[in-house]
mmCIF file with all atom_site columns, C-alpha atoms in Angstrom:
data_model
loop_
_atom_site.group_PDB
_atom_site.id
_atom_site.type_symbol
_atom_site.label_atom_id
_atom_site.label_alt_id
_atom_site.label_comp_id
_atom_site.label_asym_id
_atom_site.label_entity_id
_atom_site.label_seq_id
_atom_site.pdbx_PDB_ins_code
_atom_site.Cartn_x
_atom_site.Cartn_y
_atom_site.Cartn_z
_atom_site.occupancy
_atom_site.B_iso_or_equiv
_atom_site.pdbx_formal_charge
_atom_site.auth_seq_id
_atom_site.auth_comp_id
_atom_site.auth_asym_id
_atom_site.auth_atom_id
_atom_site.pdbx_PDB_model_num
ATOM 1   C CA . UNK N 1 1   ? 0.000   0.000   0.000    1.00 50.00 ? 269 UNK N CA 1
ATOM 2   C CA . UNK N 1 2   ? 2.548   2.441   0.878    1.00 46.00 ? 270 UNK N CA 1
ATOM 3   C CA . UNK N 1 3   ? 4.362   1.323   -2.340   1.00 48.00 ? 271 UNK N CA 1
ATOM 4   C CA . UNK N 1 4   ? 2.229   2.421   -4.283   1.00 51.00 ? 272 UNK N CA 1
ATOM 5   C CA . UNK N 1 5   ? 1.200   5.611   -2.220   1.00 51.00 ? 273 UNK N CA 1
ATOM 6   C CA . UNK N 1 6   ? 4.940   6.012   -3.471   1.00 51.00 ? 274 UNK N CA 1
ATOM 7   C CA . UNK N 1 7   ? 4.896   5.340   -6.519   1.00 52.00 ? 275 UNK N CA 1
ATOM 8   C CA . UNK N 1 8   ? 1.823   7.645   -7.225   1.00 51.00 ? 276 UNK N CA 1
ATOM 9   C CA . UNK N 1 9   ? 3.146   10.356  -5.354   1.00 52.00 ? 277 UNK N CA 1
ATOM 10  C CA . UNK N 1 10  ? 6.343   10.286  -7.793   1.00 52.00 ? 278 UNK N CA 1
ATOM 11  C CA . UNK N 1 11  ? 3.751   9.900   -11.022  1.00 50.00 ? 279 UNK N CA 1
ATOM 12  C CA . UNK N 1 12  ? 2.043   13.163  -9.064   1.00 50.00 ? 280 UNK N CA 1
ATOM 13  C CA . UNK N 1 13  ? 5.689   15.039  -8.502   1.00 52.00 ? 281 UNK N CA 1
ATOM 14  C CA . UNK N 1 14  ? 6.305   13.968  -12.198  1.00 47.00 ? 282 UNK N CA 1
ATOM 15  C CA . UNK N 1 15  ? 3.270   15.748  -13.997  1.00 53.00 ? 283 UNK N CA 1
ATOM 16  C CA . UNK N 1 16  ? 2.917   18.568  -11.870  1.00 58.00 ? 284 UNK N CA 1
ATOM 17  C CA . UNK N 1 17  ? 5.841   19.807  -13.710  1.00 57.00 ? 285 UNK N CA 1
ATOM 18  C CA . UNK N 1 18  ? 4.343   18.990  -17.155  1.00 58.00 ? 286 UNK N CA 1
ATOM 19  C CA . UNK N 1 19  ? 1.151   20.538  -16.622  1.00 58.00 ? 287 UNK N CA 1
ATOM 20  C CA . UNK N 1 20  ? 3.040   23.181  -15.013  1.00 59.00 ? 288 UNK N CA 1
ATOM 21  C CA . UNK N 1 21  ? 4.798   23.939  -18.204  1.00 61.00 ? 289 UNK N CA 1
ATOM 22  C CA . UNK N 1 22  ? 1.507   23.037  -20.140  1.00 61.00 ? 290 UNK N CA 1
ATOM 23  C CA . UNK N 1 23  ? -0.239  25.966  -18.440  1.00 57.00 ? 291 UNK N CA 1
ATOM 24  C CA . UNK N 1 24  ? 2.814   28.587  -18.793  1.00 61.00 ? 292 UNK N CA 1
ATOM 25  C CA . UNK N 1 25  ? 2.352   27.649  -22.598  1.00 62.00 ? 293 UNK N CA 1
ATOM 26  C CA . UNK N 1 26  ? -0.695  27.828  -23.091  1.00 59.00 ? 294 UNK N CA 1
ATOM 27  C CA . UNK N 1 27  ? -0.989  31.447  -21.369  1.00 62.00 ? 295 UNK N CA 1
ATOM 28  C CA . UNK N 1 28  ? 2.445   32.250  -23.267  1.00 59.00 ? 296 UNK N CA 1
ATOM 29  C CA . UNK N 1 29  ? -0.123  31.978  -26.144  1.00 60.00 ? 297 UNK N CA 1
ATOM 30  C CA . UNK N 1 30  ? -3.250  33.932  -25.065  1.00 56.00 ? 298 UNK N CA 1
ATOM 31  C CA . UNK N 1 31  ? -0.976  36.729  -23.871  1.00 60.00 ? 299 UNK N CA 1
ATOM 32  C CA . UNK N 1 32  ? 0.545   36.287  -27.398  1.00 58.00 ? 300 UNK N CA 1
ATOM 33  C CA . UNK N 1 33  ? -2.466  36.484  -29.065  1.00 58.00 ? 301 UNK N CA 1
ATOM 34  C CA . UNK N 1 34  ? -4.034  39.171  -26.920  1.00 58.00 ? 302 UNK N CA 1
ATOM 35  C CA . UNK N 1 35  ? -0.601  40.979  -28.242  1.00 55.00 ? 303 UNK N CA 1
ATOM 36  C CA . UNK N 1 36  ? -1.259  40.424  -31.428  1.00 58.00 ? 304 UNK N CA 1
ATOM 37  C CA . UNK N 1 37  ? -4.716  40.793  -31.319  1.00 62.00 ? 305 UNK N CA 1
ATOM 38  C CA . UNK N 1 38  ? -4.114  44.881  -29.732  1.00 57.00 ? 306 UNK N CA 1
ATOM 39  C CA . UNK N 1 39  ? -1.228  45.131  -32.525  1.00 58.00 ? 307 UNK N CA 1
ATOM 40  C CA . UNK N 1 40  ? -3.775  44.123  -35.450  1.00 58.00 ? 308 UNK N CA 1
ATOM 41  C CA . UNK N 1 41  ? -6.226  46.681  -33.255  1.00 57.00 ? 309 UNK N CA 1
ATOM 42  C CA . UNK N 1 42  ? -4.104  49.728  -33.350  1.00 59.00 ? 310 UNK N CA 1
ATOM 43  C CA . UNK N 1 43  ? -2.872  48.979  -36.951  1.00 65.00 ? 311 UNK N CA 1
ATOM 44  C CA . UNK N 1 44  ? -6.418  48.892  -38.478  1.00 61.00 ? 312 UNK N CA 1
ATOM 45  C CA . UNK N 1 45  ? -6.908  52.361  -36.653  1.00 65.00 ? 313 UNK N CA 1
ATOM 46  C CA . UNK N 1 46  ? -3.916  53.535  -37.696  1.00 72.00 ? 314 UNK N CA 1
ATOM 47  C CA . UNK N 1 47  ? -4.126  53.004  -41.285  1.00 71.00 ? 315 UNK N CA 1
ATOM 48  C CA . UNK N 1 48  ? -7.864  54.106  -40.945  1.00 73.00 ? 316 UNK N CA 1
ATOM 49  C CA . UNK N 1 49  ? -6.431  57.660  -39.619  1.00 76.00 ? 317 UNK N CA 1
ATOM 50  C CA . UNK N 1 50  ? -3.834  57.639  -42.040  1.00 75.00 ? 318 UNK N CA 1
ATOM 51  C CA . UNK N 1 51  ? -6.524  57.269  -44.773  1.00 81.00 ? 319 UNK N CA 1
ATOM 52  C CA . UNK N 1 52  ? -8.541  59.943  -43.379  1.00 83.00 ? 320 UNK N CA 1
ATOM 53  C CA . UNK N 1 53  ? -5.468  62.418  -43.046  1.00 84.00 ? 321 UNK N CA 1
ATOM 54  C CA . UNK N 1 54  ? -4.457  61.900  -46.194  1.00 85.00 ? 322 UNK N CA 1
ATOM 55  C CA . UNK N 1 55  ? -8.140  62.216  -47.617  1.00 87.00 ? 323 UNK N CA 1
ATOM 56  C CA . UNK N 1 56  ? -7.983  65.447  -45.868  1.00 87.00 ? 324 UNK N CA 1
ATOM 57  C CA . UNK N 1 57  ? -5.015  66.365  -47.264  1.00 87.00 ? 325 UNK N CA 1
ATOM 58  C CA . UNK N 1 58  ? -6.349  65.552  -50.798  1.00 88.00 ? 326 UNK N CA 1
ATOM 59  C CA . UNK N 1 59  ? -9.277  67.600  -50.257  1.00 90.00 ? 327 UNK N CA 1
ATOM 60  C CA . UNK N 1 60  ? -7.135  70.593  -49.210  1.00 89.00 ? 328 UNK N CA 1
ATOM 61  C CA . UNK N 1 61  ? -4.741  70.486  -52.164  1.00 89.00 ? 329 UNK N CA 1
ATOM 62  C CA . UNK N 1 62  ? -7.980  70.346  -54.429  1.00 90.00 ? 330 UNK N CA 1
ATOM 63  C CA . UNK N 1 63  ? -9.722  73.346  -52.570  1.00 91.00 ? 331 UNK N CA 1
ATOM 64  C CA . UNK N 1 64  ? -6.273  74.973  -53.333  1.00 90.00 ? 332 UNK N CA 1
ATOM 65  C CA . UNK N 1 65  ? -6.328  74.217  -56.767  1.00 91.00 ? 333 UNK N CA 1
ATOM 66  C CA . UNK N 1 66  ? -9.349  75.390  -57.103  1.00 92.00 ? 334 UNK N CA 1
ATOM 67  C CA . UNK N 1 67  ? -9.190  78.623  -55.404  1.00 92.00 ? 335 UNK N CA 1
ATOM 68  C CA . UNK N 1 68  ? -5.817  79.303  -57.965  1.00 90.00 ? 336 UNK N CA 1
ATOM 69  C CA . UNK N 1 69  ? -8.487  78.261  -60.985  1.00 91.00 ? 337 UNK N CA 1
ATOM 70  C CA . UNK N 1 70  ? -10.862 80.256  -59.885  1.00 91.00 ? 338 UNK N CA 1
ATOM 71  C CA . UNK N 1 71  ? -8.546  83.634  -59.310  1.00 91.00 ? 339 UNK N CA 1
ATOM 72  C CA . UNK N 1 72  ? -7.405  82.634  -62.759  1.00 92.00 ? 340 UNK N CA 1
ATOM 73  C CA . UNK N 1 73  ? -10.943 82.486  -64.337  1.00 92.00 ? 341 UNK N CA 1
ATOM 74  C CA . UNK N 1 74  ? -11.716 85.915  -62.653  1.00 91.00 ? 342 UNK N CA 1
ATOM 75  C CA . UNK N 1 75  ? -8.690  87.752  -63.592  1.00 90.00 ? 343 UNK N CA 1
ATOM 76  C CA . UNK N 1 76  ? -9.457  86.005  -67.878  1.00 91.00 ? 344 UNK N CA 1
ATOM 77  C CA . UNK N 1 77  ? -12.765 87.058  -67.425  1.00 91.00 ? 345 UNK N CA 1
ATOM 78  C CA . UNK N 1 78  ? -12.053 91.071  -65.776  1.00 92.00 ? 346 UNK N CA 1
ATOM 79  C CA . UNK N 1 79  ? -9.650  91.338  -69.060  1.00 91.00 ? 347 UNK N CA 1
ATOM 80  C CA . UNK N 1 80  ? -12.110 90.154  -70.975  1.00 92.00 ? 348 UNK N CA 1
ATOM 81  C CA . UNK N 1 81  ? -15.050 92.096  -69.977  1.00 91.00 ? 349 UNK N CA 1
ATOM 82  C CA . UNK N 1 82  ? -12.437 95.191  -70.054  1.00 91.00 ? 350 UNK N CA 1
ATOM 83  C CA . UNK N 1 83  ? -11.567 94.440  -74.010  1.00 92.00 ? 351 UNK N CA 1
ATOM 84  C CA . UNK N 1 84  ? -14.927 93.985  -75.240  1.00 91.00 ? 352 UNK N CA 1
ATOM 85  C CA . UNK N 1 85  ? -15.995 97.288  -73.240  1.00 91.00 ? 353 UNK N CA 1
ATOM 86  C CA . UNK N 1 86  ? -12.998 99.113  -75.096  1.00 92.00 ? 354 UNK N CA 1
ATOM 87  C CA . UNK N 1 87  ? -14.155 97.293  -78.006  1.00 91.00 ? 355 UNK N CA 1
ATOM 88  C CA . UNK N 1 88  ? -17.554 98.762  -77.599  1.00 91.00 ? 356 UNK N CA 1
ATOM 89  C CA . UNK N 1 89  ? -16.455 102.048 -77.211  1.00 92.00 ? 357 UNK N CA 1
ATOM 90  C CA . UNK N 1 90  ? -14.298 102.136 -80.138  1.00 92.00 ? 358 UNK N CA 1
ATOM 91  C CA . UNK N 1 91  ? -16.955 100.716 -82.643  1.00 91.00 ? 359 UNK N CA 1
ATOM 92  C CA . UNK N 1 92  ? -18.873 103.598 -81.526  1.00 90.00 ? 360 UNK N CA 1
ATOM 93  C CA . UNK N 1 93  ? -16.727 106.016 -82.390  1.00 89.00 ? 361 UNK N CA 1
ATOM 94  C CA . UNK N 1 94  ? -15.720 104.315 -85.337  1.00 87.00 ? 362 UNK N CA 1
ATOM 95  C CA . UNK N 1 95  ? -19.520 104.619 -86.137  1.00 86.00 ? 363 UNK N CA 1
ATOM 96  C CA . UNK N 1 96  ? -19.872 108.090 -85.628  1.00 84.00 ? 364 UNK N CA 1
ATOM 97  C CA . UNK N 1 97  ? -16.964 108.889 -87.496  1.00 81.00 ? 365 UNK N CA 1
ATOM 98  C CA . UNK N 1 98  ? -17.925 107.078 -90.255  1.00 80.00 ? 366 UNK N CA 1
ATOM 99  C CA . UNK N 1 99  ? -21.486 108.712 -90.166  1.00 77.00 ? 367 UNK N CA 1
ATOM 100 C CA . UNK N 1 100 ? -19.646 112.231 -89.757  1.00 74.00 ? 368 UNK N CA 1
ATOM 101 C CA . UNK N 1 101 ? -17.261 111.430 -92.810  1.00 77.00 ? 369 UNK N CA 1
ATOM 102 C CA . UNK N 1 102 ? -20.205 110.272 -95.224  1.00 73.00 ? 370 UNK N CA 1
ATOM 103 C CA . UNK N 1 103 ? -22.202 113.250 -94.285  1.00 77.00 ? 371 UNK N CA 1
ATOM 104 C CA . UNK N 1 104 ? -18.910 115.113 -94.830  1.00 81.00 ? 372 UNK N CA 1
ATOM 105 C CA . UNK N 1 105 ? -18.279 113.586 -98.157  1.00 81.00 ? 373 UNK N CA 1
ATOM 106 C CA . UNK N 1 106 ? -22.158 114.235 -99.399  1.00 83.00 ? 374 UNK N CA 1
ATOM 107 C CA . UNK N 1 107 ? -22.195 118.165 -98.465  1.00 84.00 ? 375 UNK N CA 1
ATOM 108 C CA . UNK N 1 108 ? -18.324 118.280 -100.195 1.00 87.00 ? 376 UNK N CA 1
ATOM 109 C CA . UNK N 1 109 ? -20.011 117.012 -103.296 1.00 87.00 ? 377 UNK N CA 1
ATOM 110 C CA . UNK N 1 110 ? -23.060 119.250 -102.995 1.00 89.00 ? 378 UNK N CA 1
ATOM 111 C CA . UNK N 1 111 ? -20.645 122.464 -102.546 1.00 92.00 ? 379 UNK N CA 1
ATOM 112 C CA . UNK N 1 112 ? -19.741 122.631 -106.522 1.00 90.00 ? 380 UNK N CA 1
ATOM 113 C CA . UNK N 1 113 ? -23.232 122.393 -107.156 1.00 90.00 ? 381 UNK N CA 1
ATOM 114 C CA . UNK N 1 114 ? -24.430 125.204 -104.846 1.00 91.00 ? 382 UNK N CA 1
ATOM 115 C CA . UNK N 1 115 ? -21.605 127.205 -106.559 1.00 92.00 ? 383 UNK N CA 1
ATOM 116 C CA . UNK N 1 116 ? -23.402 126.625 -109.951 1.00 90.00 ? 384 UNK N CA 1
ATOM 117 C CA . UNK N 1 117 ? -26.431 128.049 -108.458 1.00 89.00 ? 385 UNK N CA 1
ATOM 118 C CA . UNK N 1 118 ? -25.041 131.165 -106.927 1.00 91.00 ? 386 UNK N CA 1
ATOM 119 C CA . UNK N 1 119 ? -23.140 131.800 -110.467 1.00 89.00 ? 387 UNK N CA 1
ATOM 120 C CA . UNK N 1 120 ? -26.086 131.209 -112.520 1.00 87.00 ? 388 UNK N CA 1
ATOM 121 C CA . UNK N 1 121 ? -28.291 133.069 -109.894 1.00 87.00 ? 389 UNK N CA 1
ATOM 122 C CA . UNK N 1 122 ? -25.344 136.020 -110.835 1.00 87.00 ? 390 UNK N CA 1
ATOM 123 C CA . UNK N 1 123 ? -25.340 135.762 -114.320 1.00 84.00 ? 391 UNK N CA 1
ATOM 124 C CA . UNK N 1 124 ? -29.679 135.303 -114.970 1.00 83.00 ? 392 UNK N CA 1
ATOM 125 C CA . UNK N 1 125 ? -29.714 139.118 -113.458 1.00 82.00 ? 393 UNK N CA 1
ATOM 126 C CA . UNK N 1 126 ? -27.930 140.504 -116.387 1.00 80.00 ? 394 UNK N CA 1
ATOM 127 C CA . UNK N 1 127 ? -29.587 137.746 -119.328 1.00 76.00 ? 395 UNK N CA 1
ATOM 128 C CA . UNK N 1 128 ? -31.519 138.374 -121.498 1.00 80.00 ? 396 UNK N CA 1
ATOM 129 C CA . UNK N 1 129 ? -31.900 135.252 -123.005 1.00 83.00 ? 397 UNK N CA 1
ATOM 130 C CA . UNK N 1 130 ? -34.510 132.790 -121.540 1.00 85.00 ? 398 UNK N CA 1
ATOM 131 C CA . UNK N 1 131 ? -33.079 129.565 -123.177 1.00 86.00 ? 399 UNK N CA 1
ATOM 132 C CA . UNK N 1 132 ? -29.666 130.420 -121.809 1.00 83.00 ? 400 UNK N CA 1
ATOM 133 C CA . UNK N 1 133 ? -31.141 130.818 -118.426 1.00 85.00 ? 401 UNK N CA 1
ATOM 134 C CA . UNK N 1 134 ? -33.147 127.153 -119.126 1.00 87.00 ? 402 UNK N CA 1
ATOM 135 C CA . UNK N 1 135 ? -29.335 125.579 -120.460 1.00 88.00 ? 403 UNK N CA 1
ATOM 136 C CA . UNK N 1 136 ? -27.599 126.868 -117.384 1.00 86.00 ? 404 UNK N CA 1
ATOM 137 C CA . UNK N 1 137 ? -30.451 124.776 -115.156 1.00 88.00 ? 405 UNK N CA 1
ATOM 138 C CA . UNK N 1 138 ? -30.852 121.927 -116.977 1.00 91.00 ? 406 UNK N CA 1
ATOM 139 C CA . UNK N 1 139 ? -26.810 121.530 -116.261 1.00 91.00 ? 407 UNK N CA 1
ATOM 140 C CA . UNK N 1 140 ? -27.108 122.010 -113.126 1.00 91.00 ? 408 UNK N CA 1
ATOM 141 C CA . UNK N 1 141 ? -29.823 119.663 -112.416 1.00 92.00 ? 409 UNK N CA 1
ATOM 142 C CA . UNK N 1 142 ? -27.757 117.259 -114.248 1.00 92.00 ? 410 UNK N CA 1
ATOM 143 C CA . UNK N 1 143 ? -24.943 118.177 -112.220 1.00 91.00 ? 411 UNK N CA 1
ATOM 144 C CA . UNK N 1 144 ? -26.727 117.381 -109.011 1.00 91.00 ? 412 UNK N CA 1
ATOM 145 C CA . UNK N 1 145 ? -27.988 114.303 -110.334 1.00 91.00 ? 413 UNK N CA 1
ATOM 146 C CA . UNK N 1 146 ? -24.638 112.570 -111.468 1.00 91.00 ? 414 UNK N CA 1
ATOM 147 C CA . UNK N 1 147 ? -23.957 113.345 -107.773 1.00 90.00 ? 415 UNK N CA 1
ATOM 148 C CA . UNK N 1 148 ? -26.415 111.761 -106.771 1.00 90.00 ? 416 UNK N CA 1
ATOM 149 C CA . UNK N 1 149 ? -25.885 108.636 -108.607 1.00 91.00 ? 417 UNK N CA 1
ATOM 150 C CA . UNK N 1 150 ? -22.121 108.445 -107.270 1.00 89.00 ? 418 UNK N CA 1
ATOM 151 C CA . UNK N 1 151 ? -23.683 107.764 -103.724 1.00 88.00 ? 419 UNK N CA 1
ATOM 152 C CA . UNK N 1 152 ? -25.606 105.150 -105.468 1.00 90.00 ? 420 UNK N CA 1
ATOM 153 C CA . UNK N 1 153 ? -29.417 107.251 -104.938 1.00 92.00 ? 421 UNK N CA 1
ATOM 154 C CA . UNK N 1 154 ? -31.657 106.612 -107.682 1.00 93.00 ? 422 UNK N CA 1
ATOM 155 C CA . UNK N 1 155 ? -35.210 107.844 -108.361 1.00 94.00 ? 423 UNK N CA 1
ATOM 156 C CA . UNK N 1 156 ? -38.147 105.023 -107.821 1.00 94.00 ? 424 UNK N CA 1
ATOM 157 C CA . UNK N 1 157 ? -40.045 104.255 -110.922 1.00 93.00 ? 425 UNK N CA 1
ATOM 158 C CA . UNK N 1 158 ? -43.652 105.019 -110.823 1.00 94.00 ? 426 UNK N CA 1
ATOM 159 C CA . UNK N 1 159 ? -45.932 106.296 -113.442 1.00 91.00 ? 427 UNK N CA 1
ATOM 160 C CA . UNK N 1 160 ? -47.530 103.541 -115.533 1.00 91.00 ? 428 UNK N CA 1
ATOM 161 C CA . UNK N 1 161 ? -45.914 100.915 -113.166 1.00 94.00 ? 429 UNK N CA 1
ATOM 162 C CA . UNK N 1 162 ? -48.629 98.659  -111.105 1.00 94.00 ? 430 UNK N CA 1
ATOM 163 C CA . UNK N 1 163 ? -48.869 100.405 -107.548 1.00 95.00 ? 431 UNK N CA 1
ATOM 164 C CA . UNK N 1 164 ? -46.657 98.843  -105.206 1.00 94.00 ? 432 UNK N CA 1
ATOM 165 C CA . UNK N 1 165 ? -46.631 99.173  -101.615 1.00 93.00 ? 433 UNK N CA 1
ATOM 166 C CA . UNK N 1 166 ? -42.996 98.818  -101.325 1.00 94.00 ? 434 UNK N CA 1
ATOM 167 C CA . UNK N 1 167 ? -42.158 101.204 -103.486 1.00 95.00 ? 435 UNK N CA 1
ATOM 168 C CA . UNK N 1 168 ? -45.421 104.035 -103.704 1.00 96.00 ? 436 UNK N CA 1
ATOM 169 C CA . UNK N 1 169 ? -47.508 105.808 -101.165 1.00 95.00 ? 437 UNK N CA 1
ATOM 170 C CA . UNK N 1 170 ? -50.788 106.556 -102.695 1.00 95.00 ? 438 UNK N CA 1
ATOM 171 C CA . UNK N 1 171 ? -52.148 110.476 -101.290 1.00 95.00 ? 439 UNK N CA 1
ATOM 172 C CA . UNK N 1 172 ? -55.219 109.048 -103.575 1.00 93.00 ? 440 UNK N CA 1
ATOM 173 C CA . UNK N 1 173 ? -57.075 107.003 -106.038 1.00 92.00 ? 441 UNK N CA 1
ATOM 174 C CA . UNK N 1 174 ? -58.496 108.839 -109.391 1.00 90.00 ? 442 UNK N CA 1
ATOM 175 C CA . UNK N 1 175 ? -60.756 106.857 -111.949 1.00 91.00 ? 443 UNK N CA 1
ATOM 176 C CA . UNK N 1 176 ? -58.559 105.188 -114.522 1.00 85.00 ? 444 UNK N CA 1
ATOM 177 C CA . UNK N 1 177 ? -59.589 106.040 -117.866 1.00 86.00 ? 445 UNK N CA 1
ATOM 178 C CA . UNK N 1 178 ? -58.908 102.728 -119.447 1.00 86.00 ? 446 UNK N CA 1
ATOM 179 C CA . UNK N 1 179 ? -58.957 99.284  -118.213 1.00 88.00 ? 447 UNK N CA 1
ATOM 180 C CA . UNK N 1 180 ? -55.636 98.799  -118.435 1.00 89.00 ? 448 UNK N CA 1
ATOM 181 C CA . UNK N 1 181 ? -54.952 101.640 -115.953 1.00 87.00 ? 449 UNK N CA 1
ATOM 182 C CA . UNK N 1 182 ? -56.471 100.077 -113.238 1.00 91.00 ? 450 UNK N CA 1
ATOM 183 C CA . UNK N 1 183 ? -54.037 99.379  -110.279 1.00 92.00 ? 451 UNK N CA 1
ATOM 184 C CA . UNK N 1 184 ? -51.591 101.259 -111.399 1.00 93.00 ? 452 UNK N CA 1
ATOM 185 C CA . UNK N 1 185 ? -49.817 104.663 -110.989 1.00 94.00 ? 453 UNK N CA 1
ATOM 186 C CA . UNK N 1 186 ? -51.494 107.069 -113.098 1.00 93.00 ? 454 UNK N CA 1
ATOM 187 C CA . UNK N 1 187 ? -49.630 110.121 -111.929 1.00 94.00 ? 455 UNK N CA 1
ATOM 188 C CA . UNK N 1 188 ? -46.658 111.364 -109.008 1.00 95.00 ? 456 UNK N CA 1
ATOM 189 C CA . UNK N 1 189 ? -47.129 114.068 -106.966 1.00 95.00 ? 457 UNK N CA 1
ATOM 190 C CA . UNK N 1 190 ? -43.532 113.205 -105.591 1.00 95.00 ? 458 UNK N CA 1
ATOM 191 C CA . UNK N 1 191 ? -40.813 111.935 -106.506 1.00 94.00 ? 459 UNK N CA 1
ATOM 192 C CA . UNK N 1 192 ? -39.273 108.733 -104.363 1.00 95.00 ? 460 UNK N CA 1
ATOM 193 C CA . UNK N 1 193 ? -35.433 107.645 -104.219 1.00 95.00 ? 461 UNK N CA 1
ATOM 194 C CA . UNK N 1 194 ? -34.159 104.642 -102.794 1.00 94.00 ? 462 UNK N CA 1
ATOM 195 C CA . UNK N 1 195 ? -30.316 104.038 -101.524 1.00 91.00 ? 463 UNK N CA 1
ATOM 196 C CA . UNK N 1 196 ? -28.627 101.111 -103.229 1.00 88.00 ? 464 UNK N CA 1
ATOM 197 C CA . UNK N 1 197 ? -31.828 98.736  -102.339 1.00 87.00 ? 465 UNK N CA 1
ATOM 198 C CA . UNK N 1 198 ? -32.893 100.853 -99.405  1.00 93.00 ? 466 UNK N CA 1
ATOM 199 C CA . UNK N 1 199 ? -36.204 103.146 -99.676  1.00 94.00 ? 467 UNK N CA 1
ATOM 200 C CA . UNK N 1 200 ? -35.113 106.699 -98.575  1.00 93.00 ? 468 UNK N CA 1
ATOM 201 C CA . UNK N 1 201 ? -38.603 108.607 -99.415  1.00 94.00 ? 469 UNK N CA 1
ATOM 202 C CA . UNK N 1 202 ? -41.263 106.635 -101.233 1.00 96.00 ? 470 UNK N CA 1
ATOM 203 C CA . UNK N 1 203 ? -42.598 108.018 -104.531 1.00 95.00 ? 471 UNK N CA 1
ATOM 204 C CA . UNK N 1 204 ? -46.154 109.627 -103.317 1.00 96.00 ? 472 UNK N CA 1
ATOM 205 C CA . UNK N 1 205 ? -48.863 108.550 -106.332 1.00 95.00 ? 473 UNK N CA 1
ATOM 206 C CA . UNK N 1 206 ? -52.005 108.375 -107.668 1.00 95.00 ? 474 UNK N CA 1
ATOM 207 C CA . UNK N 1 207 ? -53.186 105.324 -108.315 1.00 95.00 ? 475 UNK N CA 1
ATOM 208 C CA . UNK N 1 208 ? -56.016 104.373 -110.916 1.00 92.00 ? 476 UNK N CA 1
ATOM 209 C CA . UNK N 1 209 ? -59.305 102.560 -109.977 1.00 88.00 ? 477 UNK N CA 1
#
């Protein structure tokens, strides 16, 4: 009996050891894995911050960039906005020069023809002949005419041409005496002239019916 109280006190002094050891293990390897549970921890947090800084980072150096765009549009479109108002200004008074110069250019070439009158005005005080008086007009009509047609002004046709809105005014309507007649311009009481293919003063008629 006492043998083998013995011999399974030795078998007890033998695995105490073992399980001794077995324990120290197997808490060696929760502590481990509590270790490397915290390290996995603080690495996922730390690469989640890192993401977020540099997210935040991003988004600064793109508010930046945008802000330098923007300065950039601002200044393009201040220069622009301060060409096309110089622009402006400059087709205006390219405008009204041009309407002074034609304006100059028209009265230049209505000067000889005012001289004509004032010599022939000069010279029907001492005639005595009518048809030279008639001559000297007649030229100077002409004259003023050939002017006219430089600046590209011709008269409107109107008598015997159908009546034409366009073209005629009618002050009023008069009986045509033949058939023929009817809708059209029987007589003008004055004259019309169009620019090139612009009416100026339409040719006031009377018109048949």
């Amino acid at each position: 009996m006492e043998e083998n109280q013995e011999n399974k006190d030795q078998e007890q002094n033998v695995q105490e050891p073992e399980i001794k050891e077995e324990v120290q293990e197997n808490t060696d390897n929760l502590t481990d894995k509590e270790a490397d549970t915290d390290k996995n921890k603080k690495s996922f947090f730390t690469k989640k911050k890192d993401k977020e800084k540099q997210k935040i980072q991003d988004l600064e150096k793109e508010i930046e960039q945008l802000k330098t765009e923007k300065a950039e549009l601002n200044d393009r479109f201040l220069r622009l906005f301060s060409e096309f108002d110089n622009y402006k200004k400059r087709v205006s008074k390219e405008k009204l020069d041009l309407i002074a110069t034609a304006s100059e250019k028209v009265l230049v070439s209505l000067l000889p023809v005012v001289d004509d009158f004032e010599r022939a005005i000069a010279a029907n005080e001492k005639a005595d002949n009518i048809d030279s008086i008639k001559e000297g007009f007649n030229l100077i009509y002409n004259k003023l005419l050939q002017m006219m047609k430089r600046f590209d002004v011709e008269e409107i046709q109107a008598k015997g041409e159908e009546f034409n809105t366009d073209f005629h005014e009618a002050v009023t309507h008069f009986p045509a005496q033949k058939e023929e007649d009817k809708g059209k311009v029987i007589d003008v009481t004055e004259k019309g002239y169009k620019l090139k293919d612009k009416v100026i003063r339409y040719a006031k008629v009377v018109v048949g019916q």
